[in-house]
Amino acid sequence: MIEVEHYSKLYGDFRAVHDLSFTVAPGDVLGLVGPNGAGKTSTLRALAGILQPSAGTIRIDGIDLVQDPVPAKRRLAFIPDEPQLFEYLTVVEHLRFMGRLYGVKDAESRIGPLLEELELDGKRDALPTELSRGMKQKLAIACGLLHDPVALMLDEPLTGLDPVGIRRMKATIAGRARAGTAVILSSHLLHLVEELCTRLLVIRKGERVAYGTVHEIVAERPELQGRSLEDLFIALTG
Amino acid sequence: MSASALWYLTRTSARNRLRAQLARLRQPRYVAALLLGGLYIFWALGVNTRGDEAPFANLGTSDAAPLIVAAVLLISSARWWLAKPDKSALAFTPAEVHLLFPAPVSRRALVHTKLLRSQAAILLNVIIWVVLLRGGGTTIDGWQRGIALWMLFSTFTLHRLAAALVRLNLAQHAGAARRRAVLPLVVFGALFTAVGVVLWQARPAITLAWTLGFSSVFEVLHETLQHPAARAALLPVQALVAPVFASSTTDWLWRIGPACLVLALHYFWVLRTDAAFEEAAIEASQERVKALAKFSGAQMAATRSKKGGVARVFPLPRWGHPAVTIAWKNAAAAIRGGGWLRQIGIFFLVFGGSILALRLTTGMPTEALLALTGVWGMMLLVLGPSWTRFDLRLDLRDLTSIRTMPLSGRAIVTAEIVGVALLHALTIFAFLAVPVLFALFDATLRADLLELVGAPLPALLTALLVVPTINLLTFTIQNGLALLYPGWVQLGTDRRGFEAMGQTMLTAGLTLVGGAVALVFPIALGVAIGFIARAWIGAWSAPLAAAIALAVLLAEVVPLWFALGTVLDRTEPGDVPGQLA
C-alpha cells in the first residue's frame, strides 16, 4: 500500500508539486501521467525516498517514509528511467549485493529464476559496460524485484527494450501486481498505461487534474465520453 | 561575426556558472565557508603581509628556487612532447563540437574560445598560489605575484595546446605543415636533452644528497643546474618563473618584460600553428564524454583482462550490518575500476627497487632508508586521501541509487569512511612492508631497525593501530568536505589535471590542519598514558598509547559521522552538480 497525503515539493521558490494526495492499494497499478515538467519525476523520487517532501506525508505499507525511512525503503523498489548500475559489479554480483543490502535470506535461490524471467541468465558474469541499454534496464528491474517489494515504482520502464522484452516486461509488471504489489508506473506511452494500469493519476504543473479509473475520470467529464486515452490526456493537460 | 558569437558564448557561460555558484550561497554552510575563506585571504594578503609563515614562503626568498622550479616545469612539460600525443588539450565540450564545428567559425576563433575557457581554472589557481606564496613586506605585493603567476600558467596552457597541435601536424599531415612541426620538436628536444643530460651526469651527487635530507638535494640541484648548457636551456622558462620570485617592485618590473615576451611568443606560435585539429578534437571530446559517463552513472568502468576475466573481488561478507555492502562495493570499484592492487604492486616494486638500487650503489645507510620511508609514508598519509577516492566522493555522483538504499545516512557515511580508511591502510602497510622485507634479508639493517624500534611485535601492533587511526580522521575530513560542499569539491575518481591542482592542495591543506588539530588530544592522552605505563609494560606501552589514541579519536569522529549522516539524509540529487534535480 502506498499512501500519499498533501505532498508538496518546492525547489527554492519554484513549486514542483502541490498538495498531491492519492493511494495505491495492493494489486493496483497506478499510471502516473502528465506533460514534461508536470512533477512526475519529483513525485516518484519522493516516493522512493530520494527527495525530501517540502510538506505532506508518504507511507509505504503503513510506514512513514520521512519519519522511518529505512524500514520503509526496505519495502519499496524504484526503477529509474536511466538504469543506475555499478559498472564494476557483474550481473550476478549486483543481485547478491542487493540481496545482502535488503536482507533477502534466500537471495541465491531467487537469483536464478529472476535472471531467467528477465532473460539475463546468459549474462550472469557480464559487466554493465557489456550490456545493451535494454539489458541494463532489465538488470535494474531485477535488482528492484529481488526483495519482493510491496511497493514498486517504475519510471518509463520500457525504454530501450525490444518487442519481446516489452511483452515480457509487461507480463512481469502485471504478475507482480497480481501477487499483491502496489505499482506506480510513470510513462508517456499511453497504450502501455491503458493496458496495464487500473487507475490513473494525471498531473499538470505539479497539481492533480484527474485521479481514478478511466470510467471515473470520464464520469466527471462527460464531454470526454468515448474518446481515446490520448484525447483524454490532451484534454486534461492541454 | 563569429567572434562576437563566441565572445557571447564565453561571457554568458561564465556569468551563468557564477550565478549557479552564487545560488549555492542560499545554504548557510556555503556562506559560512565563503566568509571563512574570504577572511583567510584578507588576512593572508592584507594583514599578514610579511608572509614569513606562509606554506611556501621560503621558496620566495630562496635563490635556488627559480632555477629549480624552472627545471621542474621544463621537465614536466616534456611529457607533452615525448609521451603519447595529448589530445585532451584539444578537447571541446559535446555542445561545442555539435554546434560550433559545423558553424562558419574559423579555427583561430575556436582556439581563442578554448583559451578563454581555460582562464577560469587559471585564475582560481592564481588566487590559491598567491595565498600559498604570499609575502609582501619582504618581497612583492600579492597582485604583482598574481600577474606573474597568471602569465606562467597561461603560457603553459598555451604550450600544452601548441605541443598538441604540432604533434598533430606531424602525425596526420604532410608537406609544409609537417616541415613546420619539425623546428619546435628540434628546439624543445634540445632543451630537454640539455637539462636531462646535466641532471643525469649529476645523479651520484643527487643520490648522496638524498641521504642527507631535502635541503641537501635542493643545494645539489641548484649547483648542478648552474652548468652553462642547463642555464641556457632553462633561460626561457626562468624568464617566466622569475617575476614570481621577484624581491622588490623594481625587480618585478625588470623581470616582467621577458616573461611577457615568452607569453606573447607562445600566443603567436599557437595562432600560427595552423593544424586541422577538428577530427582530433572530436576524438578527444568523445573520449572525455566517455570518461565523464563512466563516473556520472557509475563512476568508472571495470574492464576485463586480455584473457577475458574480470579482477576477482573477495566475497561479499554474509555477516554484519547491511552497510558492509557499501564498503564491499567500493573495494570492488578500487580493485576493478581503480586498479588498486596493480597500483600497490607498482608502488611496492618501485619503492623496493629504488631502495635496492640505492643500497647497492651508494650503500644507503639505515637512517636514510628510514628517512625516505618516513617522507613517503607521510606523503601517503597526508596526500593519499586526495587520491584514494573510493568513498562518498565516488558515491555522491550516484546519489539517486544511494538514497534508495534501505540504510540510514549515518550507516552509509560510516561504511564509506571506515571502508576507504581500511583500504588505504592496506596500501600504506604494503608500502611499510618494503623496509621490513629488506630487514629480513639484511642482517645489518635488521639489527639497526631492532635497535631503533625495540621489540618488533609491539612496534608492529602500534603501526597497525596508528595508520587506520590517522586514515579514519583524514578520510572523515575529505568526505565531510565533499558532503558539505559538493558544489565546490571535485567528485568522482577521474584523473585530476592542472585545473584541479589548487583544489587538491586546498583540501590536502585542510586535511592536514584539521587532522593535526583533531589529533592533539588523542595523541597527548595516548602519549601521557603510554609514558606512565612504560615503567610496567615496557615496549607494549606504545601499542597501548596507540589504542588509547584510537579510542579517543573514535569518540571524536563517530559523532561527526552521525552528523554527516544527517547531512546525507538531507542532501538531494539537485545539490550535487551534474545530477538531475
Short mmCIF file of N, CA, C and O in Angstrom, two decimals, chain A residues 128-230:
data_model
loop_
_atom_site.label_atom_id
_atom_site.label_comp_id
_atom_site.label_asym_id
_atom_site.label_seq_id
_atom_site.Cartn_x
_atom_site.Cartn_y
_atom_site.Cartn_z
N PRO A 128 28.22 -4.31 -16.61
CA PRO A 128 27.23 -3.42 -17.24
C PRO A 128 27.70 -2.81 -18.56
O PRO A 128 26.90 -2.59 -19.46
N THR A 129 29.01 -2.56 -18.67
CA THR A 129 29.50 -1.96 -19.92
C THR A 129 29.33 -2.92 -21.10
O THR A 129 29.39 -2.49 -22.25
N GLU A 130 29.14 -4.20 -20.79
CA GLU A 130 28.99 -5.19 -21.86
C GLU A 130 27.53 -5.47 -22.17
O GLU A 130 27.22 -6.33 -22.99
N LEU A 131 26.64 -4.77 -21.49
CA LEU A 131 25.20 -4.99 -21.71
C LEU A 131 24.62 -3.90 -22.60
O LEU A 131 25.08 -2.74 -22.56
N SER A 132 23.60 -4.27 -23.37
CA SER A 132 22.91 -3.26 -24.17
C SER A 132 22.03 -2.42 -23.24
O SER A 132 21.84 -2.76 -22.06
N ARG A 133 21.49 -1.34 -23.79
CA ARG A 133 20.62 -0.46 -22.99
C ARG A 133 19.45 -1.24 -22.39
O ARG A 133 19.11 -1.09 -21.22
N GLY A 134 18.86 -2.09 -23.20
CA GLY A 134 17.72 -2.89 -22.74
C GLY A 134 18.10 -3.87 -21.65
O GLY A 134 17.38 -4.07 -20.68
N MET A 135 19.26 -4.50 -21.83
CA MET A 135 19.75 -5.45 -20.82
C MET A 135 20.00 -4.74 -19.49
O MET A 135 19.73 -5.27 -18.42
N LYS A 136 20.56 -3.55 -19.60
CA LYS A 136 20.80 -2.77 -18.37
C LYS A 136 19.49 -2.48 -17.66
O LYS A 136 19.38 -2.56 -16.44
N GLN A 137 18.50 -2.14 -18.47
CA GLN A 137 17.17 -1.84 -17.90
C GLN A 137 16.63 -3.08 -17.19
O GLN A 137 16.08 -2.99 -16.10
N LYS A 138 16.82 -4.24 -17.83
CA LYS A 138 16.33 -5.48 -17.22
C LYS A 138 17.07 -5.76 -15.91
O LYS A 138 16.46 -6.21 -14.94
N LEU A 139 18.37 -5.49 -15.90
CA LEU A 139 19.14 -5.73 -14.67
C LEU A 139 18.65 -4.79 -13.56
O LEU A 139 18.51 -5.21 -12.40
N ALA A 140 18.40 -3.54 -13.92
CA ALA A 140 17.89 -2.59 -12.92
C ALA A 140 16.56 -3.09 -12.36
O ALA A 140 16.31 -3.00 -11.15
N ILE A 141 15.73 -3.64 -13.23
CA ILE A 141 14.43 -4.15 -12.78
C ILE A 141 14.63 -5.39 -11.90
O ILE A 141 14.00 -5.53 -10.85
N ALA A 142 15.56 -6.26 -12.30
CA ALA A 142 15.85 -7.45 -11.49
C ALA A 142 16.31 -7.03 -10.10
O ALA A 142 15.89 -7.62 -9.09
N CYS A 143 17.17 -6.01 -10.03
CA CYS A 143 17.64 -5.53 -8.73
C CYS A 143 16.47 -5.03 -7.88
O CYS A 143 16.45 -5.22 -6.67
N GLY A 144 15.51 -4.42 -8.54
CA GLY A 144 14.35 -3.90 -7.81
C GLY A 144 13.39 -4.98 -7.36
O GLY A 144 12.68 -4.81 -6.36
N LEU A 145 13.35 -6.08 -8.09
CA LEU A 145 12.35 -7.12 -7.78
C LEU A 145 12.87 -8.19 -6.82
O LEU A 145 12.07 -8.93 -6.25
N LEU A 146 14.18 -8.26 -6.63
CA LEU A 146 14.77 -9.37 -5.87
C LEU A 146 14.17 -9.49 -4.46
O LEU A 146 13.94 -10.59 -3.97
N HIS A 147 13.92 -8.36 -3.82
CA HIS A 147 13.45 -8.42 -2.43
C HIS A 147 11.93 -8.39 -2.31
O HIS A 147 11.40 -8.15 -1.22
N ASP A 148 11.25 -8.67 -3.41
CA ASP A 148 9.78 -8.72 -3.41
C ASP A 148 9.17 -7.49 -2.75
O ASP A 148 8.54 -7.57 -1.69
N PRO A 149 9.34 -6.33 -3.35
CA PRO A 149 8.84 -5.11 -2.71
C PRO A 149 7.32 -5.08 -2.64
O PRO A 149 6.66 -5.66 -3.51
N VAL A 150 6.82 -4.42 -1.61
CA VAL A 150 5.35 -4.27 -1.55
C VAL A 150 4.93 -3.06 -2.37
O VAL A 150 3.75 -2.93 -2.72
N ALA A 151 5.87 -2.18 -2.63
CA ALA A 151 5.57 -1.01 -3.47
C ALA A 151 6.62 -0.91 -4.56
O ALA A 151 7.82 -0.90 -4.27
N LEU A 152 6.16 -0.87 -5.80
CA LEU A 152 7.09 -0.84 -6.93
C LEU A 152 6.82 0.41 -7.76
O LEU A 152 5.67 0.67 -8.16
N MET A 153 7.88 1.20 -7.99
CA MET A 153 7.71 2.42 -8.78
C MET A 153 8.61 2.35 -10.01
O MET A 153 9.82 2.15 -9.87
N LEU A 154 8.02 2.52 -11.15
CA LEU A 154 8.77 2.41 -12.39
C LEU A 154 8.63 3.69 -13.21
O LEU A 154 7.53 4.16 -13.44
N ASP A 155 9.79 4.21 -13.60
CA ASP A 155 9.79 5.42 -14.43
C ASP A 155 10.18 5.02 -15.85
O ASP A 155 11.33 4.62 -16.08
N GLU A 156 9.27 5.10 -16.76
CA GLU A 156 9.49 4.72 -18.16
C GLU A 156 10.20 3.35 -18.25
O GLU A 156 11.33 3.25 -18.76
N PRO A 157 9.56 2.29 -17.82
CA PRO A 157 10.27 1.00 -17.72
C PRO A 157 10.56 0.34 -19.06
O PRO A 157 11.37 -0.57 -19.12
N LEU A 158 9.91 0.76 -20.13
CA LEU A 158 10.09 0.05 -21.41
C LEU A 158 11.16 0.66 -22.30
O LEU A 158 11.44 0.14 -23.38
N THR A 159 11.77 1.75 -21.82
CA THR A 159 12.78 2.42 -22.65
C THR A 159 13.91 1.46 -22.98
O THR A 159 14.51 0.84 -22.10
N GLY A 160 14.20 1.33 -24.26
CA GLY A 160 15.35 0.53 -24.69
C GLY A 160 15.07 -0.95 -24.85
O GLY A 160 15.95 -1.71 -25.24
N LEU A 161 13.85 -1.40 -24.54
CA LEU A 161 13.56 -2.83 -24.65
C LEU A 161 13.08 -3.17 -26.06
O LEU A 161 12.41 -2.37 -26.71
N ASP A 162 13.42 -4.39 -26.51
CA ASP A 162 12.93 -4.84 -27.81
C ASP A 162 11.49 -5.36 -27.65
O ASP A 162 10.99 -5.49 -26.52
N PRO A 163 10.79 -5.64 -28.76
CA PRO A 163 9.37 -6.04 -28.65
C PRO A 163 9.15 -7.24 -27.73
O PRO A 163 8.20 -7.26 -26.94
N VAL A 164 10.06 -8.22 -27.78
CA VAL A 164 9.91 -9.38 -26.91
C VAL A 164 10.11 -8.96 -25.46
O VAL A 164 9.35 -9.35 -24.55
N GLY A 165 11.12 -8.12 -25.27
CA GLY A 165 11.40 -7.62 -23.92
C GLY A 165 10.22 -6.82 -23.38
O GLY A 165 9.88 -6.93 -22.19
N ILE A 166 9.59 -6.04 -24.25
CA ILE A 166 8.42 -5.23 -23.83
C ILE A 166 7.30 -6.15 -23.37
O ILE A 166 6.71 -5.95 -22.31
N ARG A 167 7.07 -7.19 -24.16
CA ARG A 167 5.98 -8.11 -23.80
C ARG A 167 6.26 -8.77 -22.45
O ARG A 167 5.41 -8.85 -21.59
N ARG A 168 7.51 -9.22 -22.28
CA ARG A 168 7.90 -9.88 -21.03
C ARG A 168 7.80 -8.92 -19.85
O ARG A 168 7.37 -9.29 -18.76
N MET A 169 8.23 -7.69 -20.09
CA MET A 169 8.22 -6.70 -19.00
C MET A 169 6.79 -6.40 -18.57
O MET A 169 6.51 -6.29 -17.37
N LYS A 170 5.92 -6.28 -19.56
CA LYS A 170 4.51 -6.02 -19.22
C LYS A 170 3.96 -7.18 -18.39
O LYS A 170 3.23 -6.98 -17.41
N ALA A 171 4.35 -8.41 -18.78
CA ALA A 171 3.88 -9.58 -18.04
C ALA A 171 4.44 -9.57 -16.61
O ALA A 171 3.73 -9.92 -15.65
N THR A 172 5.70 -9.16 -16.49
CA THR A 172 6.32 -9.11 -15.17
C THR A 172 5.59 -8.11 -14.28
O THR A 172 5.27 -8.40 -13.11
N ILE A 173 5.32 -6.92 -14.82
CA ILE A 173 4.65 -5.89 -14.02
C ILE A 173 3.25 -6.37 -13.61
O ILE A 173 2.87 -6.27 -12.43
N ALA A 174 2.53 -6.93 -14.58
CA ALA A 174 1.17 -7.41 -14.28
C ALA A 174 1.22 -8.54 -13.25
O ALA A 174 0.39 -8.60 -12.33
N GLY A 175 2.22 -9.41 -13.40
CA GLY A 175 2.36 -10.54 -12.47
C GLY A 175 2.62 -10.05 -11.05
O GLY A 175 2.06 -10.57 -10.09
N ARG A 176 3.50 -9.04 -10.92
CA ARG A 176 3.80 -8.50 -9.59
C ARG A 176 2.56 -7.89 -8.96
O ARG A 176 2.32 -8.02 -7.77
N ALA A 177 1.78 -7.19 -9.79
CA ALA A 177 0.55 -6.59 -9.26
C ALA A 177 -0.42 -7.69 -8.80
O ALA A 177 -1.01 -7.59 -7.73
N ARG A 178 -0.54 -8.72 -9.61
CA ARG A 178 -1.44 -9.83 -9.22
C ARG A 178 -1.00 -10.47 -7.91
O ARG A 178 -1.81 -10.93 -7.12
N ALA A 179 0.33 -10.45 -7.69
CA ALA A 179 0.85 -11.04 -6.45
C ALA A 179 0.66 -10.12 -5.25
O ALA A 179 1.04 -10.46 -4.14
N GLY A 180 0.12 -8.92 -5.47
CA GLY A 180 -0.21 -8.04 -4.35
C GLY A 180 0.68 -6.83 -4.19
O GLY A 180 0.58 -6.11 -3.21
N THR A 181 1.53 -6.59 -5.17
CA THR A 181 2.40 -5.40 -5.09
C THR A 181 1.62 -4.17 -5.55
O THR A 181 0.85 -4.24 -6.51
N ALA A 182 1.82 -3.06 -4.83
CA ALA A 182 1.23 -1.79 -5.27
C ALA A 182 2.22 -1.17 -6.26
O ALA A 182 3.38 -0.96 -5.91
N VAL A 183 1.77 -0.92 -7.48
CA VAL A 183 2.69 -0.47 -8.54
C VAL A 183 2.32 0.95 -9.00
O VAL A 183 1.14 1.25 -9.18
N ILE A 184 3.35 1.76 -9.15
CA ILE A 184 3.14 3.07 -9.80
C ILE A 184 4.00 3.07 -11.06
O ILE A 184 5.19 2.76 -11.03
N LEU A 185 3.38 3.42 -12.15
CA LEU A 185 4.05 3.36 -13.44
C LEU A 185 3.96 4.74 -14.10
O LEU A 185 2.86 5.23 -14.37
N SER A 186 5.11 5.35 -14.30
CA SER A 186 5.12 6.65 -14.96
C SER A 186 5.60 6.44 -16.40
O SER A 186 6.66 5.86 -16.62
N SER A 187 4.80 6.87 -17.34
CA SER A 187 5.20 6.67 -18.74
C SER A 187 4.46 7.64 -19.65
O SER A 187 3.35 8.08 -19.35
N HIS A 188 5.14 7.96 -20.76
CA HIS A 188 4.46 8.74 -21.80
C HIS A 188 3.80 7.82 -22.83
O HIS A 188 3.12 8.30 -23.73
N LEU A 189 4.06 6.51 -22.70
CA LEU A 189 3.46 5.55 -23.63
C LEU A 189 2.04 5.25 -23.16
O LEU A 189 1.82 4.39 -22.31
N LEU A 190 1.09 5.98 -23.71
CA LEU A 190 -0.28 5.89 -23.19
C LEU A 190 -0.91 4.52 -23.42
O LEU A 190 -1.74 4.07 -22.63
N HIS A 191 -0.49 3.83 -24.49
CA HIS A 191 -1.05 2.49 -24.73
C HIS A 191 -0.61 1.53 -23.64
O HIS A 191 -1.33 0.64 -23.23
N LEU A 192 0.63 1.74 -23.12
CA LEU A 192 1.12 0.91 -22.02
C LEU A 192 0.30 1.19 -20.76
O LEU A 192 -0.13 0.27 -20.05
N VAL A 193 0.09 2.46 -20.52
CA VAL A 193 -0.69 2.87 -19.35
C VAL A 193 -2.10 2.27 -19.43
O VAL A 193 -2.63 1.71 -18.46
N GLU A 194 -2.67 2.37 -20.62
CA GLU A 194 -4.04 1.88 -20.83
C GLU A 194 -4.12 0.37 -20.59
O GLU A 194 -5.07 -0.14 -20.01
N GLU A 195 -3.06 -0.32 -21.05
CA GLU A 195 -3.05 -1.78 -20.98
C GLU A 195 -2.84 -2.30 -19.56
O GLU A 195 -3.46 -3.28 -19.14
N LEU A 196 -1.95 -1.62 -18.82
CA LEU A 196 -1.53 -2.18 -17.53
C LEU A 196 -2.21 -1.55 -16.31
O LEU A 196 -2.37 -2.20 -15.29
N CYS A 197 -2.58 -0.29 -16.43
CA CYS A 197 -2.95 0.43 -15.21
C CYS A 197 -4.43 0.26 -14.86
O CYS A 197 -5.30 0.29 -15.73
N THR A 198 -4.67 0.13 -13.56
CA THR A 198 -6.04 0.02 -13.08
C THR A 198 -6.60 1.39 -12.76
O THR A 198 -7.80 1.60 -12.79
N ARG A 199 -5.69 2.32 -12.42
CA ARG A 199 -6.12 3.70 -12.12
C ARG A 199 -5.14 4.68 -12.75
O ARG A 199 -3.99 4.32 -13.05
N LEU A 200 -5.62 5.89 -12.89
CA LEU A 200 -4.78 6.94 -13.49
C LEU A 200 -4.64 8.12 -12.53
O LEU A 200 -5.61 8.48 -11.85
N LEU A 201 -3.43 8.70 -12.51
CA LEU A 201 -3.25 9.97 -11.80
C LEU A 201 -2.64 10.93 -12.83
O LEU A 201 -1.51 10.72 -13.29
N VAL A 202 -3.42 11.93 -13.21
CA VAL A 202 -2.94 12.88 -14.20
C VAL A 202 -2.54 14.16 -13.46
O VAL A 202 -3.35 14.71 -12.70
N ILE A 203 -1.29 14.58 -13.67
CA ILE A 203 -0.86 15.83 -13.02
C ILE A 203 -0.38 16.84 -14.07
O ILE A 203 0.09 16.46 -15.15
N ARG A 204 -0.56 18.08 -13.71
CA ARG A 204 -0.13 19.17 -14.60
C ARG A 204 0.34 20.33 -13.72
O ARG A 204 -0.34 20.68 -12.75
N LYS A 205 1.51 20.85 -14.05
CA LYS A 205 2.12 21.92 -13.26
C LYS A 205 2.11 21.60 -11.76
O LYS A 205 1.80 22.43 -10.91
N GLY A 206 2.40 20.36 -11.46
CA GLY A 206 2.52 19.94 -10.07
C GLY A 206 1.20 19.71 -9.34
O GLY A 206 1.20 19.44 -8.14
N GLU A 207 0.08 19.81 -10.05
CA GLU A 207 -1.19 19.63 -9.37
C GLU A 207 -1.99 18.49 -9.99
O GLU A 207 -1.88 18.22 -11.19
N ARG A 208 -2.79 17.86 -9.17
CA ARG A 208 -3.60 16.75 -9.65
C ARG A 208 -4.77 17.30 -10.48
O ARG A 208 -5.50 18.17 -10.02
N VAL A 209 -4.89 16.79 -11.71
CA VAL A 209 -6.04 17.24 -12.52
C VAL A 209 -7.05 16.12 -12.70
O VAL A 209 -8.22 16.38 -13.04
N ALA A 210 -6.64 14.89 -12.49
CA ALA A 210 -7.60 13.78 -12.57
C ALA A 210 -7.02 12.59 -11.82
O ALA A 210 -5.80 12.37 -11.82
N TYR A 211 -7.91 11.80 -11.21
CA TYR A 211 -7.45 10.64 -10.44
C TYR A 211 -8.58 9.62 -10.37
O TYR A 211 -9.73 9.97 -10.04
N GLY A 212 -8.31 8.41 -10.70
CA GLY A 212 -9.32 7.35 -10.62
C GLY A 212 -9.20 6.41 -11.81
O GLY A 212 -8.23 6.47 -12.57
N THR A 213 -10.19 5.56 -11.99
CA THR A 213 -10.21 4.71 -13.17
C THR A 213 -10.62 5.58 -14.36
O THR A 213 -11.14 6.70 -14.17
N VAL A 214 -10.39 5.07 -15.56
CA VAL A 214 -10.76 5.86 -16.75
C VAL A 214 -12.26 6.18 -16.69
O VAL A 214 -12.70 7.30 -16.99
N HIS A 215 -13.06 5.19 -16.26
CA HIS A 215 -14.51 5.40 -16.17
C HIS A 215 -14.85 6.52 -15.19
O HIS A 215 -15.71 7.36 -15.46
N GLU A 216 -14.16 6.52 -14.06
CA GLU A 216 -14.43 7.55 -13.05
C GLU A 216 -14.04 8.93 -13.57
O GLU A 216 -14.75 9.92 -13.35
N ILE A 217 -12.91 8.99 -14.29
CA ILE A 217 -12.45 10.29 -14.81
C ILE A 217 -13.43 10.79 -15.87
O ILE A 217 -13.83 11.97 -15.87
N VAL A 218 -13.86 9.87 -16.73
CA VAL A 218 -14.81 10.26 -17.79
C VAL A 218 -16.15 10.66 -17.19
O VAL A 218 -16.82 11.60 -17.67
N ALA A 219 -16.52 9.98 -16.11
CA ALA A 219 -17.80 10.29 -15.46
C ALA A 219 -17.83 11.73 -14.98
O ALA A 219 -18.88 12.38 -14.97
N GLU A 220 -16.64 12.24 -14.58
CA GLU A 220 -16.58 13.63 -14.11
C GLU A 220 -16.58 14.62 -15.27
O GLU A 220 -16.83 15.80 -15.09
N ARG A 221 -16.21 14.10 -16.46
CA ARG A 221 -16.17 14.97 -17.65
C ARG A 221 -16.91 14.27 -18.79
O ARG A 221 -16.29 13.66 -19.68
N PRO A 222 -18.19 14.37 -18.81
CA PRO A 222 -18.99 13.62 -19.80
C PRO A 222 -18.63 13.95 -21.24
O PRO A 222 -18.81 13.13 -22.14
N GLU A 223 -18.08 15.16 -21.46
CA GLU A 223 -17.72 15.54 -22.84
C GLU A 223 -16.60 14.66 -23.41
O GLU A 223 -16.36 14.65 -24.62
N LEU A 224 -15.90 13.92 -22.51
CA LEU A 224 -14.79 13.08 -22.97
C LEU A 224 -15.24 11.64 -23.25
O LEU A 224 -14.43 10.79 -23.61
N GLN A 225 -16.52 11.38 -23.07
CA GLN A 225 -17.08 10.04 -23.26
C GLN A 225 -16.72 9.50 -24.66
O GLN A 225 -16.88 10.20 -25.66
N GLY A 226 -16.18 8.27 -24.70
CA GLY A 226 -15.92 7.61 -25.97
C GLY A 226 -14.64 8.02 -26.65
O GLY A 226 -14.31 7.52 -27.72
N ARG A 227 -13.87 8.92 -26.03
CA ARG A 227 -12.63 9.38 -26.67
C ARG A 227 -11.45 8.52 -26.20
O ARG A 227 -11.51 7.87 -25.16
N SER A 228 -10.39 8.53 -27.01
CA SER A 228 -9.23 7.69 -26.68
C SER A 228 -8.49 8.28 -25.47
O SER A 228 -8.70 9.45 -25.12
N LEU A 229 -7.57 7.46 -24.92
CA LEU A 229 -6.80 7.94 -23.77
C LEU A 229 -5.93 9.13 -24.16
O LEU A 229 -5.72 10.05 -23.37
N GLU A 230 -5.45 9.10 -25.42
CA GLU A 230 -4.62 10.21 -25.90
C GLU A 230 -5.42 11.51 -25.90
O GLU A 230 -4.95 12.55 -25.42
#
